[in-house]
Amino acid sequence: MPFTEGETKTINYLKAQFAAVGAEPGNGDSYFQDVPMVNISTKAAPTMQVQGPKGSFQLKGYDDYVIWTNKADPAITLDKAELVFAGYGVVAPEYNWNDYAGLDVKGKVVLVLVNDPGYSSGDSTLFKGKTMTYYGRWTYKFEEAARQGAKGCLIVHNTEAASYPFSVVQNNWNGSRLQLDNRGKNVPNCDVIGWVSEPTANKLLSAAGLSMALLDKAKQRGFKSVPLNVYLSTSMQVKATYDKSHNVIAKIPGSTRPDEYVIYSAHWDHLGVGKPDETGDSIYNGAIDNASATAGLIELARAFNNMQPKPERTIVFLAVTAEEQGLWGSAYYALNPVYPLAKTVANINMDGLNAFDKTKDIIVVGSGQSELEDILNEEARKNGRYITVETHPEAGYYYRSDHFNFAKVGVPALYTETGVDVEGKGKEYGEKLADEYREKHYHRPSDEYDPKTWTLAGAIEDLKLMFQVGKRLAAGDQLPQWKQGSEFKAIRDKSLATKQQQ
Ligand SMILES: [Zn+2]
């Protein structure tokens, strides 16, 4: 967890390991990049008072809802704040969709649905159908509600649509969270952001004399929000602590094109100490997520340093902070890049390696985005392996790890996931393993190193492939492009055009 003794130990360990494998400091003389952040810790009142025409009652914090704030104000209050159901909370001009059309939410709390109308309707012509767009992500919902001037934004949780159970929300939104230090910058924020469980949404609608059928209507084009006439009251004490966290950056300088860069990234952080699980374990180790890929970065640095001749382009190893709190370390890097973005050939991001047996396949997340997947495909075939597309495009994984911040600034970014076609055991076995991880260990204290089951054979195989892709990118003058239709292509084209003018 950033800001803790765990951070100090982790970043110093990484620095020592990068130095030991022969990688140089990646930020001038330093292996570190300061990331100014604020730790916002909240103490929410234990309950929320709900008043509606068909009933008044109290909701219980943690069990029924979780709330938080992005604001550093010492006290936050909802005092009979009006609740408005705003569909998916989406304003998407390219899909001709606006849930806020004709709606004045200033000073009100919006209740919105997770994911996007394409997912929920199953209509492949609506948004990207089952494939989640950025409009489906909770980060977007809170950003948009703030832009609309809402006082609060509560997302209705749904396990399928969110792709994780309510317990993940409870663990993530309890107590304290980090974000970039935005003092002096004009970044709009709601007072209260959070999630309610589905049974809670049902209660809120009942208080309005409505039913869950209303939620269903929101996926239809032309849906108009109806006033709920429900009012919420609760409060929160806030403590803001400003401090710096750190990205760790190392490099292997290129032999002939040292001012062109291939950046490997992996987040070093996890969740720290949190609510104990059923065994009483309260330490969120994050062994797979993401100690595994952080270790992978070190091994890649070792491999590139051992290459003879050395790679032509510079290889950068970026271990970013605060991914779990909102992709902040990579966001900060993308806004304050050490190496020019127009000279950054590609980002290869790793988040969770395969701790178990080798797989024949490797999964491309966000397939169809860039030419990097074609290079991956060719290299995989050389090893007798193959690439597949993600099995849960509705989960929006392309927007859920650090490469997304590179994509947002136009740098082509590759993100893969552990395959499921386990050698000698097949797909069914692999899918079972993946489901088991998602359901039982993801973001829980049990994401732990287990010497009995971890073979790391799969991780080694996948890292070899990541190495081969990086090696291809480091040799020669090829600049991989975003594909037609990618929402990031225009940004890259502009960035490269600007570079040429200089
Ligand atoms: Zn992760």
PDB file of N, CA, C and O in Angstrom, residues 271-302:
ATOM      1  N   LEU A 271      -3.254  -3.639  -1.817  1.00  0.00           N
ATOM      2  CA  LEU A 271      -4.240  -2.981  -0.944  1.00  0.00           C
ATOM      3  C   LEU A 271      -3.800  -2.808   0.505  1.00  0.00           C
ATOM      4  O   LEU A 271      -4.513  -2.203   1.300  1.00  0.00           O
ATOM      5  N   GLY A 272      -2.644  -3.373   0.883  1.00  0.00           N
ATOM      6  CA  GLY A 272      -2.169  -3.189   2.256  1.00  0.00           C
ATOM      7  C   GLY A 272      -2.929  -4.028   3.262  1.00  0.00           C
ATOM      8  O   GLY A 272      -3.297  -5.164   2.990  1.00  0.00           O
ATOM      9  N   VAL A 273      -3.205  -3.425   4.411  1.00  0.00           N
ATOM     10  CA  VAL A 273      -3.939  -4.145   5.459  1.00  0.00           C
ATOM     11  C   VAL A 273      -5.379  -3.668   5.439  1.00  0.00           C
ATOM     12  O   VAL A 273      -5.639  -2.470   5.385  1.00  0.00           O
ATOM     13  N   GLY A 274      -6.307  -4.600   5.459  1.00  0.00           N
ATOM     14  CA  GLY A 274      -7.725  -4.239   5.358  1.00  0.00           C
ATOM     15  C   GLY A 274      -8.590  -5.121   6.230  1.00  0.00           C
ATOM     16  O   GLY A 274      -8.137  -5.699   7.218  1.00  0.00           O
ATOM     17  N   LYS A 275      -9.831  -5.227   5.822  1.00  0.00           N
ATOM     18  CA  LYS A 275     -10.778  -6.021   6.598  1.00  0.00           C
ATOM     19  C   LYS A 275     -10.376  -7.497   6.553  1.00  0.00           C
ATOM     20  O   LYS A 275     -10.068  -8.034   5.491  1.00  0.00           O
ATOM     21  N   PRO A 276     -10.363  -8.151   7.728  1.00  0.00           N
ATOM     22  CA  PRO A 276      -9.960  -9.567   7.736  1.00  0.00           C
ATOM     23  C   PRO A 276     -10.937 -10.449   6.966  1.00  0.00           C
ATOM     24  O   PRO A 276     -12.125 -10.157   6.908  1.00  0.00           O
ATOM     25  N   ASP A 277     -10.419 -11.504   6.369  1.00  0.00           N
ATOM     26  CA  ASP A 277     -11.303 -12.470   5.715  1.00  0.00           C
ATOM     27  C   ASP A 277     -11.805 -13.488   6.751  1.00  0.00           C
ATOM     28  O   ASP A 277     -11.556 -13.339   7.945  1.00  0.00           O
ATOM     29  N   GLU A 278     -12.489 -14.539   6.282  1.00  0.00           N
ATOM     30  CA  GLU A 278     -13.097 -15.496   7.220  1.00  0.00           C
ATOM     31  C   GLU A 278     -12.066 -16.248   8.063  1.00  0.00           C
ATOM     32  O   GLU A 278     -12.386 -16.761   9.130  1.00  0.00           O
ATOM     33  N   THR A 279     -10.789 -16.254   7.609  1.00  0.00           N
ATOM     34  CA  THR A 279      -9.749 -16.920   8.410  1.00  0.00           C
ATOM     35  C   THR A 279      -9.057 -15.956   9.367  1.00  0.00           C
ATOM     36  O   THR A 279      -8.160 -16.332  10.106  1.00  0.00           O
ATOM     37  N   GLY A 280      -9.472 -14.671   9.315  1.00  0.00           N
ATOM     38  CA  GLY A 280      -8.854 -13.682  10.193  1.00  0.00           C
ATOM     39  C   GLY A 280      -7.640 -13.005   9.581  1.00  0.00           C
ATOM     40  O   GLY A 280      -7.029 -12.139  10.193  1.00  0.00           O
ATOM     41  N   ASP A 281      -7.294 -13.386   8.357  1.00  0.00           N
ATOM     42  CA  ASP A 281      -6.146 -12.772   7.671  1.00  0.00           C
ATOM     43  C   ASP A 281      -6.543 -11.398   7.148  1.00  0.00           C
ATOM     44  O   ASP A 281      -7.526 -11.268   6.413  1.00  0.00           O
ATOM     45  N   SER A 282      -5.794 -10.368   7.531  1.00  0.00           N
ATOM     46  CA  SER A 282      -6.139  -9.008   7.095  1.00  0.00           C
ATOM     47  C   SER A 282      -5.081  -8.429   6.164  1.00  0.00           C
ATOM     48  O   SER A 282      -5.153  -7.263   5.792  1.00  0.00           O
ATOM     49  N   ILE A 283      -4.090  -9.232   5.794  1.00  0.00           N
ATOM     50  CA  ILE A 283      -3.020  -8.725   4.924  1.00  0.00           C
ATOM     51  C   ILE A 283      -3.323  -9.067   3.470  1.00  0.00           C
ATOM     52  O   ILE A 283      -3.415 -10.230   3.084  1.00  0.00           O
ATOM     53  N   TYR A 284      -3.488  -7.997   2.682  1.00  0.00           N
ATOM     54  CA  TYR A 284      -3.742  -8.160   1.249  1.00  0.00           C
ATOM     55  C   TYR A 284      -2.388  -8.167   0.550  1.00  0.00           C
ATOM     56  O   TYR A 284      -1.849  -7.123   0.229  1.00  0.00           O
ATOM     57  N   ASN A 285      -1.864  -9.384   0.376  1.00  0.00           N
ATOM     58  CA  ASN A 285      -0.498  -9.519  -0.136  1.00  0.00           C
ATOM     59  C   ASN A 285      -0.376  -9.104  -1.597  1.00  0.00           C
ATOM     60  O   ASN A 285       0.619  -8.529  -2.001  1.00  0.00           O
ATOM     61  N   GLY A 286      -1.388  -9.457  -2.373  1.00  0.00           N
ATOM     62  CA  GLY A 286      -1.309  -9.168  -3.810  1.00  0.00           C
ATOM     63  C   GLY A 286      -0.183  -9.913  -4.478  1.00  0.00           C
ATOM     64  O   GLY A 286       0.610  -9.345  -5.227  1.00  0.00           O
ATOM     65  N   ALA A 287      -0.099 -11.208  -4.213  1.00  0.00           N
ATOM     66  CA  ALA A 287       1.018 -11.988  -4.755  1.00  0.00           C
ATOM     67  C   ALA A 287       0.919 -12.104  -6.268  1.00  0.00           C
ATOM     68  O   ALA A 287       1.895 -11.835  -6.980  1.00  0.00           O
ATOM     69  N   ILE A 288      -0.261 -12.493  -6.748  1.00  0.00           N
ATOM     70  CA  ILE A 288      -0.442 -12.499  -8.210  1.00  0.00           C
ATOM     71  C   ILE A 288      -0.626 -11.066  -8.691  1.00  0.00           C
ATOM     72  O   ILE A 288      -0.005 -10.648  -9.657  1.00  0.00           O
ATOM     73  N   ASP A 289      -1.451 -10.328  -7.986  1.00  0.00           N
ATOM     74  CA  ASP A 289      -1.817  -8.956  -8.361  1.00  0.00           C
ATOM     75  C   ASP A 289      -1.133  -7.951  -7.428  1.00  0.00           C
ATOM     76  O   ASP A 289      -1.721  -7.522  -6.474  1.00  0.00           O
ATOM     77  N   ASN A 290       0.140  -7.524  -7.579  1.00  0.00           N
ATOM     78  CA  ASN A 290       0.856  -7.695  -8.806  1.00  0.00           C
ATOM     79  C   ASN A 290       2.347  -7.910  -8.546  1.00  0.00           C
ATOM     80  O   ASN A 290       3.196  -7.448  -9.292  1.00  0.00           O
ATOM     81  N   ALA A 291       2.640  -8.608  -7.403  1.00  0.00           N
ATOM     82  CA  ALA A 291       4.045  -8.935  -7.150  1.00  0.00           C
ATOM     83  C   ALA A 291       4.588  -9.771  -8.306  1.00  0.00           C
ATOM     84  O   ALA A 291       5.762  -9.643  -8.678  1.00  0.00           O
ATOM     85  N   SER A 292       3.726 -10.613  -8.887  1.00  0.00           N
ATOM     86  CA  SER A 292       4.195 -11.516  -9.948  1.00  0.00           C
ATOM     87  C   SER A 292       4.760 -10.736 -11.139  1.00  0.00           C
ATOM     88  O   SER A 292       5.876 -10.999 -11.593  1.00  0.00           O
ATOM     89  N   ALA A 293       4.029  -9.760 -11.636  1.00  0.00           N
ATOM     90  CA  ALA A 293       4.500  -9.034 -12.824  1.00  0.00           C
ATOM     91  C   ALA A 293       5.602  -8.040 -12.473  1.00  0.00           C
ATOM     92  O   ALA A 293       6.423  -7.690 -13.316  1.00  0.00           O
ATOM     93  N   THR A 294       5.616  -7.580 -11.224  1.00  0.00           N
ATOM     94  CA  THR A 294       6.707  -6.698 -10.799  1.00  0.00           C
ATOM     95  C   THR A 294       8.016  -7.476 -10.824  1.00  0.00           C
ATOM     96  O   THR A 294       9.045  -6.988 -11.293  1.00  0.00           O
ATOM     97  N   ALA A 295       7.961  -8.722 -10.356  1.00  0.00           N
ATOM     98  CA  ALA A 295       9.123  -9.602 -10.461  1.00  0.00           C
ATOM     99  C   ALA A 295       9.456  -9.841 -11.929  1.00  0.00           C
ATOM    100  O   ALA A 295      10.632  -9.913 -12.317  1.00  0.00           O
ATOM    101  N   GLY A 296       8.411  -9.931 -12.755  1.00  0.00           N
ATOM    102  CA  GLY A 296       8.601 -10.104 -14.190  1.00  0.00           C
ATOM    103  C   GLY A 296       9.398  -8.959 -14.807  1.00  0.00           C
ATOM    104  O   GLY A 296      10.252  -9.172 -15.666  1.00  0.00           O
ATOM    105  N   LEU A 297       9.142  -7.734 -14.345  1.00  0.00           N
ATOM    106  CA  LEU A 297       9.884  -6.568 -14.843  1.00  0.00           C
ATOM    107  C   LEU A 297      11.379  -6.734 -14.594  1.00  0.00           C
ATOM    108  O   LEU A 297      12.208  -6.428 -15.454  1.00  0.00           O
ATOM    109  N   ILE A 298      11.703  -7.214 -13.392  1.00  0.00           N
ATOM    110  CA  ILE A 298      13.117  -7.396 -13.035  1.00  0.00           C
ATOM    111  C   ILE A 298      13.759  -8.429 -13.960  1.00  0.00           C
ATOM    112  O   ILE A 298      14.869  -8.238 -14.458  1.00  0.00           O
ATOM    113  N   GLU A 299      13.032  -9.520 -14.203  1.00  0.00           N
ATOM    114  CA  GLU A 299      13.587 -10.572 -15.069  1.00  0.00           C
ATOM    115  C   GLU A 299      13.748 -10.088 -16.501  1.00  0.00           C
ATOM    116  O   GLU A 299      14.696 -10.459 -17.191  1.00  0.00           O
ATOM    117  N   LEU A 300      12.803  -9.257 -16.963  1.00  0.00           N
ATOM    118  CA  LEU A 300      12.936  -8.697 -18.318  1.00  0.00           C
ATOM    119  C   LEU A 300      14.158  -7.784 -18.395  1.00  0.00           C
ATOM    120  O   LEU A 300      14.903  -7.800 -19.379  1.00  0.00           O
ATOM    121  N   ALA A 301      14.379  -7.004 -17.336  1.00  0.00           N
ATOM    122  CA  ALA A 301      15.553  -6.114 -17.301  1.00  0.00           C
ATOM    123  C   ALA A 301      16.823  -6.945 -17.379  1.00  0.00           C
ATOM    124  O   ALA A 301      17.764  -6.624 -18.121  1.00  0.00           O
ATOM    125  N   ARG A 302      16.849  -8.038 -16.654  1.00  0.00           N
ATOM    126  CA  ARG A 302      18.011  -8.927 -16.682  1.00  0.00           C
ATOM    127  C   ARG A 302      18.235  -9.474 -18.104  1.00  0.00           C
ATOM    128  O   ARG A 302      19.355  -9.457 -18.617  1.00  0.00           O
TER     129      ARG A 302
END
